[in-house]
PDB file of C-alpha atoms in Angstrom:
ATOM      1  CA  UNK A   4     -38.909-209.050  93.599  1.00  0.00           C
ATOM      2  CA  UNK A   5     -40.330-206.261  90.799  1.00  0.00           C
ATOM      3  CA  UNK A   6     -40.168-202.953  91.446  1.00  0.00           C
ATOM      4  CA  UNK A   7     -42.415-201.047  89.462  1.00  0.00           C
ATOM      5  CA  UNK A   8     -43.302-197.087  89.406  1.00  0.00           C
ATOM      6  CA  UNK A   9     -45.224-195.214  87.171  1.00  0.00           C
ATOM      7  CA  UNK A  10     -43.933-191.905  86.194  1.00  0.00           C
ATOM      8  CA  UNK A  11     -45.424-188.792  84.802  1.00  0.00           C
ATOM      9  CA  UNK A  12     -46.408-185.935  83.327  1.00  0.00           C
ATOM     10  CA  UNK A  13     -49.318-183.834  84.108  1.00  0.00           C
ATOM     11  CA  UNK A  14     -50.676-180.215  83.018  1.00  0.00           C
ATOM     12  CA  UNK A  15     -54.637-180.997  83.327  1.00  0.00           C
ATOM     13  CA  UNK A  16     -55.412-184.383  85.552  1.00  0.00           C
ATOM     14  CA  UNK A  17     -55.821-186.859  82.638  1.00  0.00           C
ATOM     15  CA  UNK A  18     -52.456-188.271  82.469  1.00  0.00           C
ATOM     16  CA  UNK A  19     -52.712-188.096  85.514  1.00  0.00           C
ATOM     17  CA  UNK A  20     -55.966-189.971  86.655  1.00  0.00           C
ATOM     18  CA  UNK A  21     -54.675-192.522  83.662  1.00  0.00           C
ATOM     19  CA  UNK A  22     -51.207-192.487  86.058  1.00  0.00           C
ATOM     20  CA  UNK A  23     -53.626-193.563  88.931  1.00  0.00           C
ATOM     21  CA  UNK A  24     -56.081-196.156  86.974  1.00  0.00           C
ATOM     22  CA  UNK A  25     -52.268-197.765  85.862  1.00  0.00           C
ATOM     23  CA  UNK A  26     -50.877-198.085  89.271  1.00  0.00           C
ATOM     24  CA  UNK A  27     -53.612-199.402  90.695  1.00  0.00           C
ATOM     25  CA  UNK A  28     -53.658-202.072  88.700  1.00  0.00           C
ATOM     26  CA  UNK A  29     -49.933-203.203  88.228  1.00  0.00           C
ATOM     27  CA  UNK A  30     -49.341-201.960  92.416  1.00  0.00           C
ATOM     28  CA  UNK A  31     -46.029-198.842  91.323  1.00  0.00           C
ATOM     29  CA  UNK A  32     -45.735-196.668  93.157  1.00  0.00           C
ATOM     30  CA  UNK A  33     -47.500-193.142  91.663  1.00  0.00           C
ATOM     31  CA  UNK A  34     -44.144-190.724  90.584  1.00  0.00           C
ATOM     32  CA  UNK A  35     -44.641-186.646  88.826  1.00  0.00           C
ATOM     33  CA  UNK A  36     -42.906-185.288  86.952  1.00  0.00           C
ATOM     34  CA  UNK A  37     -42.958-181.788  87.766  1.00  0.00           C
ATOM     35  CA  UNK A  38     -41.623-179.060  86.289  1.00  0.00           C
ATOM     36  CA  UNK A  39     -39.876-176.152  87.707  1.00  0.00           C
ATOM     37  CA  UNK A  40     -41.982-173.872  86.263  1.00  0.00           C
ATOM     38  CA  UNK A  41     -45.107-175.176  86.235  1.00  0.00           C
ATOM     39  CA  UNK A  42     -47.253-175.007  83.434  1.00  0.00           C
ATOM     40  CA  UNK A  43     -50.042-172.019  83.199  1.00  0.00           C
ATOM     41  CA  UNK A  44     -53.825-172.117  81.666  1.00  0.00           C
ATOM     42  CA  UNK A  45     -52.575-169.750  78.793  1.00  0.00           C
ATOM     43  CA  UNK A  46     -48.651-171.593  78.495  1.00  0.00           C
ATOM     44  CA  UNK A  47     -51.271-174.359  77.630  1.00  0.00           C
ATOM     45  CA  UNK A  48     -53.756-172.747  74.774  1.00  0.00           C
ATOM     46  CA  UNK A  49     -52.087-174.569  71.388  1.00  0.00           C
ATOM     47  CA  UNK A  50     -53.385-172.147  69.082  1.00  0.00           C
ATOM     48  CA  UNK A  51     -51.386-169.723  70.397  1.00  0.00           C
ATOM     49  CA  UNK A  52     -48.591-170.169  68.618  1.00  0.00           C
ATOM     50  CA  UNK A  53     -46.281-168.000  70.696  1.00  0.00           C
ATOM     51  CA  UNK A  54     -47.702-169.588  73.783  1.00  0.00           C
ATOM     52  CA  UNK A  55     -44.983-171.638  75.937  1.00  0.00           C
ATOM     53  CA  UNK A  56     -46.246-175.209  74.692  1.00  0.00           C
ATOM     54  CA  UNK A  57     -45.747-173.653  70.730  1.00  0.00           C
ATOM     55  CA  UNK A  58     -42.867-172.579  71.038  1.00  0.00           C
ATOM     56  CA  UNK A  59     -41.141-175.760  73.204  1.00  0.00           C
ATOM     57  CA  UNK A  60     -42.696-178.378  71.447  1.00  0.00           C
ATOM     58  CA  UNK A  61     -41.649-176.135  68.190  1.00  0.00           C
ATOM     59  CA  UNK A  62     -38.148-175.668  69.027  1.00  0.00           C
ATOM     60  CA  UNK A  63     -36.571-180.100  69.419  1.00  0.00           C
ATOM     61  CA  UNK A  64     -33.129-178.789  71.993  1.00  0.00           C
ATOM     62  CA  UNK A  65     -35.681-177.484  74.378  1.00  0.00           C
ATOM     63  CA  UNK A  66     -35.053-178.699  77.679  1.00  0.00           C
ATOM     64  CA  UNK A  67     -37.861-177.170  80.608  1.00  0.00           C
ATOM     65  CA  UNK A  68     -36.064-177.197  84.340  1.00  0.00           C
ATOM     66  CA  UNK A  69     -37.830-180.057  86.263  1.00  0.00           C
ATOM     67  CA  UNK A  70     -37.282-180.529  89.889  1.00  0.00           C
ATOM     68  CA  UNK A  71     -36.388-184.218  89.668  1.00  0.00           C
ATOM     69  CA  UNK A  72     -37.948-187.212  90.834  1.00  0.00           C
ATOM     70  CA  UNK A  73     -36.487-189.263  93.457  1.00  0.00           C
ATOM     71  CA  UNK A  74     -33.239-190.070  92.509  1.00  0.00           C
ATOM     72  CA  UNK A  75     -33.360-193.085  94.713  1.00  0.00           C
ATOM     73  CA  UNK A  76     -36.656-194.405  93.829  1.00  0.00           C
ATOM     74  CA  UNK A  77     -35.949-193.802  90.279  1.00  0.00           C
ATOM     75  CA  UNK A  78     -32.948-195.872  90.251  1.00  0.00           C
ATOM     76  CA  UNK A  79     -33.996-199.177  91.853  1.00  0.00           C
ATOM     77  CA  UNK A  80     -37.112-199.334  90.118  1.00  0.00           C
ATOM     78  CA  UNK A  81     -37.017-201.667  87.489  1.00  0.00           C
ATOM     79  CA  UNK A  82     -40.095-201.039  85.521  1.00  0.00           C
ATOM     80  CA  UNK A  83     -41.296-197.643  84.550  1.00  0.00           C
ATOM     81  CA  UNK A  84     -44.999-196.624  83.160  1.00  0.00           C
ATOM     82  CA  UNK A  85     -43.851-193.799  81.294  1.00  0.00           C
ATOM     83  CA  UNK A  86     -46.612-190.856  80.905  1.00  0.00           C
ATOM     84  CA  UNK A  87     -47.252-188.072  79.256  1.00  0.00           C
ATOM     85  CA  UNK A  88     -50.169-185.649  76.955  1.00  0.00           C
ATOM     86  CA  UNK A  89     -48.393-185.535  73.475  1.00  0.00           C
ATOM     87  CA  UNK A  90     -48.378-182.476  72.370  1.00  0.00           C
ATOM     88  CA  UNK A  91     -47.381-182.520  68.331  1.00  0.00           C
ATOM     89  CA  UNK A  92     -46.935-185.716  67.707  1.00  0.00           C
ATOM     90  CA  UNK A  93     -44.389-185.653  70.042  1.00  0.00           C
ATOM     91  CA  UNK A  94     -43.817-185.737  74.096  1.00  0.00           C
ATOM     92  CA  UNK A  95     -42.773-182.437  76.321  1.00  0.00           C
ATOM     93  CA  UNK A  96     -39.945-181.717  76.457  1.00  0.00           C
ATOM     94  CA  UNK A  97     -39.949-182.192  80.054  1.00  0.00           C
ATOM     95  CA  UNK A  98     -39.889-185.508  79.771  1.00  0.00           C
ATOM     96  CA  UNK A  99     -36.749-185.575  77.295  1.00  0.00           C
ATOM     97  CA  UNK A 100     -35.267-183.779  80.210  1.00  0.00           C
ATOM     98  CA  UNK A 101     -35.889-186.280  82.696  1.00  0.00           C
ATOM     99  CA  UNK A 102     -35.263-188.993  79.897  1.00  0.00           C
ATOM    100  CA  UNK A 103     -31.771-187.047  79.649  1.00  0.00           C
ATOM    101  CA  UNK A 104     -30.573-187.814  83.152  1.00  0.00           C
ATOM    102  CA  UNK A 105     -30.302-191.330  82.196  1.00  0.00           C
ATOM    103  CA  UNK A 106     -32.216-192.551  85.275  1.00  0.00           C
ATOM    104  CA  UNK A 107     -33.980-195.248  83.428  1.00  0.00           C
ATOM    105  CA  UNK A 108     -31.242-196.345  81.361  1.00  0.00           C
ATOM    106  CA  UNK A 109     -31.476-200.805  81.060  1.00  0.00           C
ATOM    107  CA  UNK A 110     -34.689-200.643  82.090  1.00  0.00           C
ATOM    108  CA  UNK A 111     -38.111-201.565  80.618  1.00  0.00           C
ATOM    109  CA  UNK A 112     -40.630-198.749  80.188  1.00  0.00           C
ATOM    110  CA  UNK A 113     -43.959-199.030  78.831  1.00  0.00           C
ATOM    111  CA  UNK A 114     -44.791-195.759  77.181  1.00  0.00           C
ATOM    112  CA  UNK A 115     -48.536-194.407  77.537  1.00  0.00           C
ATOM    113  CA  UNK A 116     -50.368-191.166  76.354  1.00  0.00           C
ATOM    114  CA  UNK A 117     -53.082-188.665  76.756  1.00  0.00           C
ATOM    115  CA  UNK A 118     -54.253-187.426  73.465  1.00  0.00           C
ATOM    116  CA  UNK A 119     -58.062-186.607  72.050  1.00  0.00           C
ATOM    117  CA  UNK A 120     -56.680-187.986  68.797  1.00  0.00           C
ATOM    118  CA  UNK A 121     -52.935-188.720  67.914  1.00  0.00           C
ATOM    119  CA  UNK A 122     -51.896-191.795  67.982  1.00  0.00           C
ATOM    120  CA  UNK A 123     -48.464-192.752  70.726  1.00  0.00           C
ATOM    121  CA  UNK A 124     -46.331-194.897  67.649  1.00  0.00           C
ATOM    122  CA  UNK A 125     -45.303-191.548  67.075  1.00  0.00           C
ATOM    123  CA  UNK A 126     -44.149-190.506  69.924  1.00  0.00           C
ATOM    124  CA  UNK A 127     -43.257-193.922  70.511  1.00  0.00           C
ATOM    125  CA  UNK A 128     -41.159-194.226  67.589  1.00  0.00           C
ATOM    126  CA  UNK A 129     -39.085-190.623  68.517  1.00  0.00           C
ATOM    127  CA  UNK A 130     -38.736-191.575  72.257  1.00  0.00           C
ATOM    128  CA  UNK A 131     -37.108-195.293  71.099  1.00  0.00           C
ATOM    129  CA  UNK A 132     -34.462-193.890  68.626  1.00  0.00           C
ATOM    130  CA  UNK A 133     -33.608-190.770  70.839  1.00  0.00           C
ATOM    131  CA  UNK A 134     -33.094-192.896  73.261  1.00  0.00           C
ATOM    132  CA  UNK A 135     -32.047-196.618  72.425  1.00  0.00           C
ATOM    133  CA  UNK A 136     -30.438-197.937  76.101  1.00  0.00           C
ATOM    134  CA  UNK A 137     -34.387-197.720  77.474  1.00  0.00           C
ATOM    135  CA  UNK A 138     -35.923-201.450  77.018  1.00  0.00           C
ATOM    136  CA  UNK A 139     -39.004-199.444  75.469  1.00  0.00           C
ATOM    137  CA  UNK A 140     -42.551-201.574  75.496  1.00  0.00           C
ATOM    138  CA  UNK A 141     -45.208-200.482  73.385  1.00  0.00           C
ATOM    139  CA  UNK A 142     -46.731-197.996  73.008  1.00  0.00           C
ATOM    140  CA  UNK A 143     -49.969-197.392  74.591  1.00  0.00           C
ATOM    141  CA  UNK A 144     -52.718-193.901  73.689  1.00  0.00           C
ATOM    142  CA  UNK A 145     -55.344-193.755  76.500  1.00  0.00           C
ATOM    143  CA  UNK A 146     -58.195-191.172  77.404  1.00  0.00           C
ATOM    144  CA  UNK A 147     -59.085-190.563  81.408  1.00  0.00           C
ATOM    145  CA  UNK A 148     -61.727-193.055  81.449  1.00  0.00           C
ATOM    146  CA  UNK A 149     -59.667-195.720  80.822  1.00  0.00           C
ATOM    147  CA  UNK A 150     -60.405-199.139  82.874  1.00  0.00           C
ATOM    148  CA  UNK A 151     -57.830-202.197  84.514  1.00  0.00           C
ATOM    149  CA  UNK A 152     -58.960-204.069  81.620  1.00  0.00           C
ATOM    150  CA  UNK A 153     -57.813-201.770  78.985  1.00  0.00           C
ATOM    151  CA  UNK A 154     -54.824-201.090  81.043  1.00  0.00           C
ATOM    152  CA  UNK A 155     -54.172-205.646  81.412  1.00  0.00           C
ATOM    153  CA  UNK A 156     -54.861-205.804  77.583  1.00  0.00           C
ATOM    154  CA  UNK A 157     -52.517-203.205  76.745  1.00  0.00           C
ATOM    155  CA  UNK A 158     -49.759-204.810  79.117  1.00  0.00           C
ATOM    156  CA  UNK A 159     -50.295-208.536  77.936  1.00  0.00           C
ATOM    157  CA  UNK A 160     -48.923-206.878  74.302  1.00  0.00           C
ATOM    158  CA  UNK A 161     -45.141-206.645  75.612  1.00  0.00           C
ATOM    159  CA  UNK A 162     -45.046-210.486  77.057  1.00  0.00           C
ATOM    160  CA  UNK A 163     -44.169-213.780  74.145  1.00  0.00           C
TER     161      UNK A 163
END
């Protein structure tokens, strides 16, 4: 039997809400990605060029420390729904910190994002190039008001 998890990073609750809906549709266990130093509202002020998100997003080498999720859960999963907001057409570098542990190597990963306007394609392409040992499935941008039918339609895209 396939073991599935919904691995997600959320600061404002939007991505967490989508992750919960994906979990309900798929039966996958929710696993948050948590930074060692949580983001404050000031950190998330993308209008401020000196805010934490602005500085981190501008430097591709930044890898914020995380509290590594339950390693056993990650190792046992063969399908992962990986969610995060999109910042400057990319996933937050907190996600890269996790991906560089190689715990998702060889796994089937469905990447989803939350954004009011930025499409997922650029972020998905960047992840595919940076982490080729992961079996990336079609990515999808959702709003926090998704429903089960939207999740099911997304997952059917990867079936041949």
